[in-house]
mmCIF file of C-alpha atoms and ligand atoms in Angstrom:
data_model
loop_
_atom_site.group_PDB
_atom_site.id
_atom_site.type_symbol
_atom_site.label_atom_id
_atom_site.label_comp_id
_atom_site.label_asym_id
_atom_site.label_seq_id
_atom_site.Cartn_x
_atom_site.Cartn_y
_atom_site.Cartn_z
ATOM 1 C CA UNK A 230 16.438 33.054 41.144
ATOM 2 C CA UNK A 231 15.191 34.636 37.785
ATOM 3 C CA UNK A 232 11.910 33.812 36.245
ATOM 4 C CA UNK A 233 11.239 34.702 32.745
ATOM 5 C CA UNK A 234 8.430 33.920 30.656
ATOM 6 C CA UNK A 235 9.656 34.422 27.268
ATOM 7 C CA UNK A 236 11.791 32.614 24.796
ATOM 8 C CA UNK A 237 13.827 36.425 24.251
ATOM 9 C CA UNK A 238 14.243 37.173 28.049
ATOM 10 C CA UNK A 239 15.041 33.549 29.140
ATOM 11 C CA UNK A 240 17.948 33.240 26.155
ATOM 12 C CA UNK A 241 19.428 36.817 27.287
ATOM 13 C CA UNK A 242 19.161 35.801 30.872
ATOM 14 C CA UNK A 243 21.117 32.467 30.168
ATOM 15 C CA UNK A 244 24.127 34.255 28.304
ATOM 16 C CA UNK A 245 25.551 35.615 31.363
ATOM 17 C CA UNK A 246 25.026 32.071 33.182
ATOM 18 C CA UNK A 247 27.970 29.768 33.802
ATOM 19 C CA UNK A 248 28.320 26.244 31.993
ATOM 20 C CA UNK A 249 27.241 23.569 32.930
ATOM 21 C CA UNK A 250 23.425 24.670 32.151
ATOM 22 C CA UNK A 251 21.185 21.860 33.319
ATOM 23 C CA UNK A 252 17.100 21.263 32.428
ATOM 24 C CA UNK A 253 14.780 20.331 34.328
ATOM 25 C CA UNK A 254 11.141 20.003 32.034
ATOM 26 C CA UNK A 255 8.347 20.009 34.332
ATOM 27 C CA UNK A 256 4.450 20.781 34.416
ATOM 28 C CA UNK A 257 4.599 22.501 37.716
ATOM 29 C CA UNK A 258 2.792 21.060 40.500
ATOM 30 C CA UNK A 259 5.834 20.019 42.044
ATOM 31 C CA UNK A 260 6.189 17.333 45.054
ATOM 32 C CA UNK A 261 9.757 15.870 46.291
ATOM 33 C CA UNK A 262 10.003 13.612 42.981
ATOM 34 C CA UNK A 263 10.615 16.878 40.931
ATOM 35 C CA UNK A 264 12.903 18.467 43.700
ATOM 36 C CA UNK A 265 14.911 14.802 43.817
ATOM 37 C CA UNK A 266 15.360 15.628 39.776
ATOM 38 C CA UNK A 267 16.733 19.364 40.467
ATOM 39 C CA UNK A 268 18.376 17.409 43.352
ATOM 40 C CA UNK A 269 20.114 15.293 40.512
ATOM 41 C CA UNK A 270 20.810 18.218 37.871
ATOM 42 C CA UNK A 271 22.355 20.292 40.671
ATOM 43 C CA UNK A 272 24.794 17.190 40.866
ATOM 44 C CA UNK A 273 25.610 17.144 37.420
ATOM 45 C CA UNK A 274 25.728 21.126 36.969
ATOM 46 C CA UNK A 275 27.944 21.401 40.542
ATOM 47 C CA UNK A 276 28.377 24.511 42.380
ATOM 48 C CA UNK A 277 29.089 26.915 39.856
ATOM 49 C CA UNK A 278 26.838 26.019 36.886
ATOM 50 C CA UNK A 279 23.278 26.867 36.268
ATOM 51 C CA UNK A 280 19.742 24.642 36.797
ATOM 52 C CA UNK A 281 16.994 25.820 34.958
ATOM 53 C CA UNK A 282 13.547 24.654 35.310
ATOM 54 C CA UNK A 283 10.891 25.100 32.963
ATOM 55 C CA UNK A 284 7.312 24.818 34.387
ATOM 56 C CA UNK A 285 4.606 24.439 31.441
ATOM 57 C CA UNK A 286 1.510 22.432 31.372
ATOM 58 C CA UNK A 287 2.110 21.354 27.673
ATOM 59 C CA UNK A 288 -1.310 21.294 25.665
ATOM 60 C CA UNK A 289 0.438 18.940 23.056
ATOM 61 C CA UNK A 290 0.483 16.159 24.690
ATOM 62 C CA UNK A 291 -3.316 15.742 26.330
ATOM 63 C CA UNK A 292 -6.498 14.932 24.531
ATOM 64 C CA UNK A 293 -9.157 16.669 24.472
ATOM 65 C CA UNK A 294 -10.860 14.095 26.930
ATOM 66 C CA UNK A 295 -7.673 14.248 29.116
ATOM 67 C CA UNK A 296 -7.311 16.549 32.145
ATOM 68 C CA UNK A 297 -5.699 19.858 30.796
ATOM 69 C CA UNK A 298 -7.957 21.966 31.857
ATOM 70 C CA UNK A 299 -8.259 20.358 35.232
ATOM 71 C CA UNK A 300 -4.097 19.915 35.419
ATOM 72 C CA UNK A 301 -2.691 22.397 38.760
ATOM 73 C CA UNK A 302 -1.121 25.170 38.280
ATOM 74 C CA UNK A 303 -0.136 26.078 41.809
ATOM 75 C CA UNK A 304 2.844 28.844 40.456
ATOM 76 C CA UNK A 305 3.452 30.803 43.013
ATOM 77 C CA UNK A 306 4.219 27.358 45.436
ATOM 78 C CA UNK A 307 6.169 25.935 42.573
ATOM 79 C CA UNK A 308 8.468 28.983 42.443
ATOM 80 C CA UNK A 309 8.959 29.257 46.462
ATOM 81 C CA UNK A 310 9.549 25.162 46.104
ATOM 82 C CA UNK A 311 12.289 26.078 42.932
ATOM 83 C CA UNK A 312 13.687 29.232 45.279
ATOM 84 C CA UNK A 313 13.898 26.721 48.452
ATOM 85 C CA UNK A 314 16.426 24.026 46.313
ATOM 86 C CA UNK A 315 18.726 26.555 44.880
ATOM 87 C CA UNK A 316 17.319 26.454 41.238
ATOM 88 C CA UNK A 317 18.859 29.246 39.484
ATOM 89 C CA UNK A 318 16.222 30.143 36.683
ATOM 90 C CA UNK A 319 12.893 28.938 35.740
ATOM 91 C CA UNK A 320 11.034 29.340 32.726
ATOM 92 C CA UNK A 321 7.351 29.727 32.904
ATOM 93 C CA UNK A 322 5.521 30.424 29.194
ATOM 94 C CA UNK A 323 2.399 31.016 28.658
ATOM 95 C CA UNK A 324 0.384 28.427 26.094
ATOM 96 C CA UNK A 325 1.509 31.059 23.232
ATOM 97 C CA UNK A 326 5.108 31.415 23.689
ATOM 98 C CA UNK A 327 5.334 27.784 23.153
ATOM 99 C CA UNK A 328 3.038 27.697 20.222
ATOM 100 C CA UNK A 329 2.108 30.041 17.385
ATOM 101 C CA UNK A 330 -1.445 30.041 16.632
ATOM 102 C CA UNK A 331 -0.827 28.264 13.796
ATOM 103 C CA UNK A 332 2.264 25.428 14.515
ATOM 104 C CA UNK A 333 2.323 23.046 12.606
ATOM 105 C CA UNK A 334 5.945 20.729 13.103
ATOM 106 C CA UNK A 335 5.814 18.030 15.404
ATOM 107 C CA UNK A 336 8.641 15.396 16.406
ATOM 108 C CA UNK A 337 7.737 12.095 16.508
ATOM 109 C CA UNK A 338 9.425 8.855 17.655
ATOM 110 C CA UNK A 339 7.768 6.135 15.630
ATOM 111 C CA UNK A 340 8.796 2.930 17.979
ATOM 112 C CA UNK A 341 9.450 2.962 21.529
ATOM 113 C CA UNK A 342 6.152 5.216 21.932
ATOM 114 C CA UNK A 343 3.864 3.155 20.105
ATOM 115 C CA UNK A 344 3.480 0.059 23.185
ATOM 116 C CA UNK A 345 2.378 0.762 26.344
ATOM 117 C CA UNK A 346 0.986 4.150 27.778
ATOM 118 C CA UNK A 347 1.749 5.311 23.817
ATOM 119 C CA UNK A 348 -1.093 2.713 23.350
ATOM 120 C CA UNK A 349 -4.143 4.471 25.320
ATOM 121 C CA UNK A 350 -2.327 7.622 24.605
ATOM 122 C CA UNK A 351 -1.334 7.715 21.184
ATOM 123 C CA UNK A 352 -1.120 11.755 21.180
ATOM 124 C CA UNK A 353 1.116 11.563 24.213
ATOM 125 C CA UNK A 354 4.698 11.153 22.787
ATOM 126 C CA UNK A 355 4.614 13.370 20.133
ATOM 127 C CA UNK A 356 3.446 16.313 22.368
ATOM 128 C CA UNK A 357 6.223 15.327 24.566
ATOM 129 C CA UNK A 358 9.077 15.299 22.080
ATOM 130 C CA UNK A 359 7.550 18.827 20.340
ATOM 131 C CA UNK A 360 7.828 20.642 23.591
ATOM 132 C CA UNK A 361 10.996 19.183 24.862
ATOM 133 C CA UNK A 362 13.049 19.479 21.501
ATOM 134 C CA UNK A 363 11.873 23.199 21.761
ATOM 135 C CA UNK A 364 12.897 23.116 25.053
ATOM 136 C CA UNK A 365 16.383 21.853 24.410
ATOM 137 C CA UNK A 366 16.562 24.109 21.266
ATOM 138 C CA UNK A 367 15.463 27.024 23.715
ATOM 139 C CA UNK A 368 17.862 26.059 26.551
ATOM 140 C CA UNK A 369 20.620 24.693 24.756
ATOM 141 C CA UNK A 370 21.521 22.457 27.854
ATOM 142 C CA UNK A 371 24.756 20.144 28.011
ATOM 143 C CA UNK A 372 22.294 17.938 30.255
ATOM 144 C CA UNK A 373 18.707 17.575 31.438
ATOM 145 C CA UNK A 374 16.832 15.676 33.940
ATOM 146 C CA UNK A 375 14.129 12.766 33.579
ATOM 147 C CA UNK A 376 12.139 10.677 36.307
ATOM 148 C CA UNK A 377 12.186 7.134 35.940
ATOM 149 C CA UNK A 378 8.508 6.734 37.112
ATOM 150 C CA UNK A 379 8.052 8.233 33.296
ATOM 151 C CA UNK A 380 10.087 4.990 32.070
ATOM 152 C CA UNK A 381 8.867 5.222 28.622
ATOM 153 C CA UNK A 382 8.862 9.053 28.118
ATOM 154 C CA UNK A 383 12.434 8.725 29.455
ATOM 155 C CA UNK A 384 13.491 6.179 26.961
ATOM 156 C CA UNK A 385 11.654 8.138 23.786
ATOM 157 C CA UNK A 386 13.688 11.415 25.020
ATOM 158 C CA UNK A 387 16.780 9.341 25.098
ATOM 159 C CA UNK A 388 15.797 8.141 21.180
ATOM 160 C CA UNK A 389 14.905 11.798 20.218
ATOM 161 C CA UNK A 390 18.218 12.809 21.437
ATOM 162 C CA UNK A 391 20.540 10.011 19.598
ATOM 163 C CA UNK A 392 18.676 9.802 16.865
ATOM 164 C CA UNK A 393 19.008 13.611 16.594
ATOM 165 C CA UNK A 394 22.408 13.555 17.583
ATOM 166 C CA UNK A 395 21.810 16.329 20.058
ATOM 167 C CA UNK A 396 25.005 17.152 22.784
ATOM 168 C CA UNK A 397 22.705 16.405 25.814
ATOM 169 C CA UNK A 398 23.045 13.911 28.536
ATOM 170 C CA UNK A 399 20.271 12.581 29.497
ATOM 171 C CA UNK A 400 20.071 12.246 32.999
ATOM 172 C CA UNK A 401 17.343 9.746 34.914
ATOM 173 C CA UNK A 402 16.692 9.906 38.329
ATOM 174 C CA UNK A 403 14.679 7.572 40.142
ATOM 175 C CA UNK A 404 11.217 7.217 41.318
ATOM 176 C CA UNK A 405 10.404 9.119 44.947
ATOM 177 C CA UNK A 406 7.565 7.394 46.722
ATOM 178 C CA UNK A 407 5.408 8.460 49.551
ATOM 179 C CA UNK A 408 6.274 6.708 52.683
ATOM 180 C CA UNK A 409 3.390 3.552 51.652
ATOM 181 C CA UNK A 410 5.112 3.596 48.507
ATOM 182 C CA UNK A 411 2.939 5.124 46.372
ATOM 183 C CA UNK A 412 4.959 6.778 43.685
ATOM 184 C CA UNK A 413 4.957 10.823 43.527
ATOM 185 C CA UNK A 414 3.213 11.979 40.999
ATOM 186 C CA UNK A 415 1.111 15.747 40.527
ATOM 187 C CA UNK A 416 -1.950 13.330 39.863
ATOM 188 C CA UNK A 417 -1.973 11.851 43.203
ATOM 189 C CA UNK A 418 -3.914 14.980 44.563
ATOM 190 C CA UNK A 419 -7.122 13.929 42.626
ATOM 191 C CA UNK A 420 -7.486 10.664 44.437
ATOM 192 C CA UNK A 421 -10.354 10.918 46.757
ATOM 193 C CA UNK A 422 -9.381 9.170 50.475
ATOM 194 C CA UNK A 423 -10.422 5.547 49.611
ATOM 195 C CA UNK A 424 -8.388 5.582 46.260
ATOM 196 C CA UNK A 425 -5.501 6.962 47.821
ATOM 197 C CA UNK A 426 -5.513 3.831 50.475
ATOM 198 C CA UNK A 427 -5.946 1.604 47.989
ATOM 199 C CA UNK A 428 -3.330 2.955 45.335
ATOM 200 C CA UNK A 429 -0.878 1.684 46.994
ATOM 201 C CA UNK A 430 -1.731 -1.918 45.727
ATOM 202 C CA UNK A 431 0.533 -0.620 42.579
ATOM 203 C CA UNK A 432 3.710 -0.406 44.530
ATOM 204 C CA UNK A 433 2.511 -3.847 46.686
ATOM 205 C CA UNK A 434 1.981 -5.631 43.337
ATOM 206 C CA UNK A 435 5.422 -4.678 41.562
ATOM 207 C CA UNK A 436 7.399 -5.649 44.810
ATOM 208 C CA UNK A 437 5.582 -8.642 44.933
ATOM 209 C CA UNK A 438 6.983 -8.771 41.376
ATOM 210 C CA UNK A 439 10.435 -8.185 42.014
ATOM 211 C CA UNK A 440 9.957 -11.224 44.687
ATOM 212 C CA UNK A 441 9.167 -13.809 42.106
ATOM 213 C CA UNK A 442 11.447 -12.468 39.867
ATOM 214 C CA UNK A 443 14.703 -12.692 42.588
ATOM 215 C CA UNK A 444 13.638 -15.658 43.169
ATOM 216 C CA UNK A 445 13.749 -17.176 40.010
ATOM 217 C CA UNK A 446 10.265 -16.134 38.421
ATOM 218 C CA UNK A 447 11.015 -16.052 34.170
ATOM 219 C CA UNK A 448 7.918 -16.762 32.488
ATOM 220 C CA UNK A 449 6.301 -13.462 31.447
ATOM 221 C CA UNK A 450 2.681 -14.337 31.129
ATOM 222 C CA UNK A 451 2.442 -15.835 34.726
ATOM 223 C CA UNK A 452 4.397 -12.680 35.962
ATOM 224 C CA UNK A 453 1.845 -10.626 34.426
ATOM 225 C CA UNK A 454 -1.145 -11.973 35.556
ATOM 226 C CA UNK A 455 0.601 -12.193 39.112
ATOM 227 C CA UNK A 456 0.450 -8.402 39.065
ATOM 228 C CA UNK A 457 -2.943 -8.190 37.857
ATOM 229 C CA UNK A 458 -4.509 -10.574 40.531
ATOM 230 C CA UNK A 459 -3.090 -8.198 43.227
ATOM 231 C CA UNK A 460 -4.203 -5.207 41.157
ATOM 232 C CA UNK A 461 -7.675 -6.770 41.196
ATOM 233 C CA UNK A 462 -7.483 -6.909 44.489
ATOM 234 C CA UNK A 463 -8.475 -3.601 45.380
ATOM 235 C CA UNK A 464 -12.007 -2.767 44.035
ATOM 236 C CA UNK A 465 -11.519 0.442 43.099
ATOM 237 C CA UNK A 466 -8.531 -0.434 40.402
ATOM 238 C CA UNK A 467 -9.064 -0.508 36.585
ATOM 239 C CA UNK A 468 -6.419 -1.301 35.012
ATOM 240 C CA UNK A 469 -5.370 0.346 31.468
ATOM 241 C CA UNK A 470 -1.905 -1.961 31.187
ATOM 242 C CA UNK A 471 0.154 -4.215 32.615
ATOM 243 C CA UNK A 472 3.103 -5.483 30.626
ATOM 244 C CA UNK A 473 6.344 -7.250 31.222
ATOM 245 C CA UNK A 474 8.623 -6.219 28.012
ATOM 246 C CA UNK A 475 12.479 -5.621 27.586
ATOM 247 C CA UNK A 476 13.375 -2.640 29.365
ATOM 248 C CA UNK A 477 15.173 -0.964 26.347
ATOM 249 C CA UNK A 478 13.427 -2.013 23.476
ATOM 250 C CA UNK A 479 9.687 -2.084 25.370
ATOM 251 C CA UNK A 480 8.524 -4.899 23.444
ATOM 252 C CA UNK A 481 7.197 -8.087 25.090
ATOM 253 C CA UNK A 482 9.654 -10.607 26.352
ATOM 254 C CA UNK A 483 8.811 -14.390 25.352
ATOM 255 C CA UNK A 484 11.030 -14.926 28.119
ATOM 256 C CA UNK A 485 12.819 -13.596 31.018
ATOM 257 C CA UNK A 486 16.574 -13.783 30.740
ATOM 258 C CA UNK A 487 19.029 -11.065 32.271
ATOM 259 C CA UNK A 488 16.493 -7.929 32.366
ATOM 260 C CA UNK A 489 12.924 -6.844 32.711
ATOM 261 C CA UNK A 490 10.663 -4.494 33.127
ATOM 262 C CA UNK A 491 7.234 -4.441 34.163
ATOM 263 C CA UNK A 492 4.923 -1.181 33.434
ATOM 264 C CA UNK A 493 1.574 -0.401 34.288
ATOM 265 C CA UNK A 494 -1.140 2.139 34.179
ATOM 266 C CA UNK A 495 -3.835 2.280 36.471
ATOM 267 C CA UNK A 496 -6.927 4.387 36.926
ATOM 268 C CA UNK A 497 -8.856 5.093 39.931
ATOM 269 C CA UNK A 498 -11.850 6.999 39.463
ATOM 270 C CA UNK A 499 -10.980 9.440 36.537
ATOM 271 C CA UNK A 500 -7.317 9.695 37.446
ATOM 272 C CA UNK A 501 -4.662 7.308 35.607
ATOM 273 C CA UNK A 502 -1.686 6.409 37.455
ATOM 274 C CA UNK A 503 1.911 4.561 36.174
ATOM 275 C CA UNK A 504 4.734 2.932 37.846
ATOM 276 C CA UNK A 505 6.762 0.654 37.243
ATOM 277 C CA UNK A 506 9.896 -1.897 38.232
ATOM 278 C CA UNK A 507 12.969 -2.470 36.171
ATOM 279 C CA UNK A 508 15.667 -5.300 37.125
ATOM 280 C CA UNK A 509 18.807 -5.972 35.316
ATOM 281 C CA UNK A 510 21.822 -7.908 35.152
ATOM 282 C CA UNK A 511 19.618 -10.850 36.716
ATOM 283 C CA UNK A 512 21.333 -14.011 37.627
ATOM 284 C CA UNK A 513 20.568 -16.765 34.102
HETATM 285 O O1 PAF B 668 7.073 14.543 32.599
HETATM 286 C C1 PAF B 668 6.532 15.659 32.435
HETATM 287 O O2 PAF B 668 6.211 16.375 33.383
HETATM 288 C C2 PAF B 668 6.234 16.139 31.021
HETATM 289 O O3 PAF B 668 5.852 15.086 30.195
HETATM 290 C C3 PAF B 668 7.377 16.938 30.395
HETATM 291 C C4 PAF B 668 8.614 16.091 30.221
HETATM 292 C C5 PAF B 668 7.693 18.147 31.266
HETATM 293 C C6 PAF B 668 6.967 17.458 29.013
HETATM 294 O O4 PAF B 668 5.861 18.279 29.080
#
C-alpha cells in the first residue's frame, strides 16, 4: 500500500496504477462503516484496479465552535485498518497541501444544502464540495464512494457532480450500525457511557418510523412528531432536526405518497449525531 502526502507524489504514484481508480474521501478515524465503503469501491474497481483513500480532517467544513481541533486523528490505526482491506493507496495531506494560505475559491451547491443539517451548519456543504472537487480534480477517479448515513452530503456530491458534468459515478453504500443499531460514525467515541445507552433511541425511533409508514402511516406532521416523542424519551437527547422531506429533492412533503425520507440530528452532550431512514417505491 503507498501513502503519499502530497498532491505531486500521489499524481506520479497513480500514473502507473491500473483503471478503474476508485475514491474513497474520508476524515480518518475509521470504524467498519468506512471499511464497508472501501468494501463497496473494491467492488466497483474489481481485482485489478486501484482504491485510493484519502484521509483529511477538512478545516473547511467546521466552525470555529465545531470540534476540529478535538476531531481524531488516530493515523497510524487508520493506515493498518486501510493495509488490512486491501486499499491500494491512501492520501494523507497535511492542512497546507489542501489549502494555500491564502485560497480563496469555494464550490457551492445553493439548494439541496440549504434544509436540514445545511440549516445548523450553514458552512458545512461548501467545505465539503471545496475539498472533494479538489479531491476528484486530484484523483481523477472514474468512481468514488459515499455513506448513506451522510444522506444529504451524498445527494449535494451527486449535484456537484451533474451539475459539473464530471465522469464520476457516484457510488452510495449503506449505513453500518453497531449491533443496538446505533449507526457508525467517528463521533460515537465522544459519547460518555449513559449517552451511548441512550443513543440508540435514534435507530429505535426511525424503525418505529418505518413501522407506521409500512403500515400505511402518510401524514408527515404526525410522522414527525412520532419520532420526536420517542426522541424525547431519553433525557439526555436534544434534538437539532427532525424532518420528513422528499428523499431527492429534501424539501418537506405535504404528503406521503411513493417515497420518504426522514433525517435527523441529534446531540448528546456536546456531540451531534445524524441518521436517517429512506423508503421508496411505497405501496399508494
Ligand atoms: O463524510 C466525510 O467524512 C467528509 O465530509 C468528507 C466527504 C470526507 C469530506 O471531508
Amino acid at each position: 500500500m503507498d501513502v503519499h502526502e502530497s498532491i505531486e507524489d500521489l499524481r506520479a504514484g497513480l500514473r502507473s496504477r491500473p483503471h478503474p481508480v476508485v475514491l474513497v474521501p474520508t476524515m480518518g478515524a475509521l470504524h467498519e462503516g468506512h471499511l464497508s465503503l472501501v468494501r463497496a469501491a473494491r467492488e466497483r474497481a474489481g481485482a485489478a484496479g486501484t482504491v485510493v483513500v484519502s484521509i483529511f480532517v477538512n478545516p473547511s467544513q467546521f466552525a470555529p465552535h465545531e470540534d476540529f481541533d478535538a476531531y481524531p486523528r488516530p493515523l497510524l490505526q487508520d493506515l493498518d485498518l486501510c493495509r488490512s482491506v486491501g486499499v491500494d493507496v491512501v492520501f494523507t495531506p497535511a492542512r497546507e497541501v489542501m489549502y494555500a494560505p491564502d485560497a480563496s475559491v469555494r464550490v457551492l451547491e445553493e439548494q439541496l444544502s440549504q434544509g436540514l443539517c445545511g440549516r445548523s451548519r450553514p458552512h458545512f456543504f461548501s467545505g465539503v464540495c471545496t475539498v472533494v472537487a479538489k479531491l476528484f480534480h486530484i484523483v481523477q477517479p472514474e468512481a468514488a464512494v459515499f455513506g448513506e448515513k451522510d444522506f444529504q452530503q451524498l445527494a449535494v456530491i451527486r449535484r456537484m457532480v451533474r451539475d459539473l458534468a464530471w465522469p464520476i459515478d457516484i457510488i452510495a453504500a449503506p449505513i453500518v450500525r453497531e449491533p443496538d443499531g446505533l449507526a457508525m460514525s467517528s463521533r460515537n467515541q465522544y459519547l460518555d457511557a449513559e449517552s451511548r445507552r441512550q443513543a440508540v433511541v435514534l435507530h429505535q425511533a426511525l424503525q418505529r418510523a418505518r413501522e407506521a409508514v409500512l403500515g400505511g402511516a402518510r401524514n408527515p406532521q404526525a410522522l414527525r412528531e412520532q419520532v420526536v416523542a420517542e426522541i424525547q424519551g431519553a433525557p439526555l437527547a436534544r434534538i437539532d432536526y427532525v424532518e420528513v422531506v422528499d428523499p431527492d429533492a429534501l424539501t418537506p412533503l405535504p404528503s406521503i405518497a411513493n417515497q420518504v425520507l426522514i433525517a435527523l440530528a441529534v446531540r448528546f452532550g456536546s456531540t451531534r449525531l445524524i441518521d436517517n431512514l429512506c423508503l421508496r417505491k411505497l405501496p399508494a
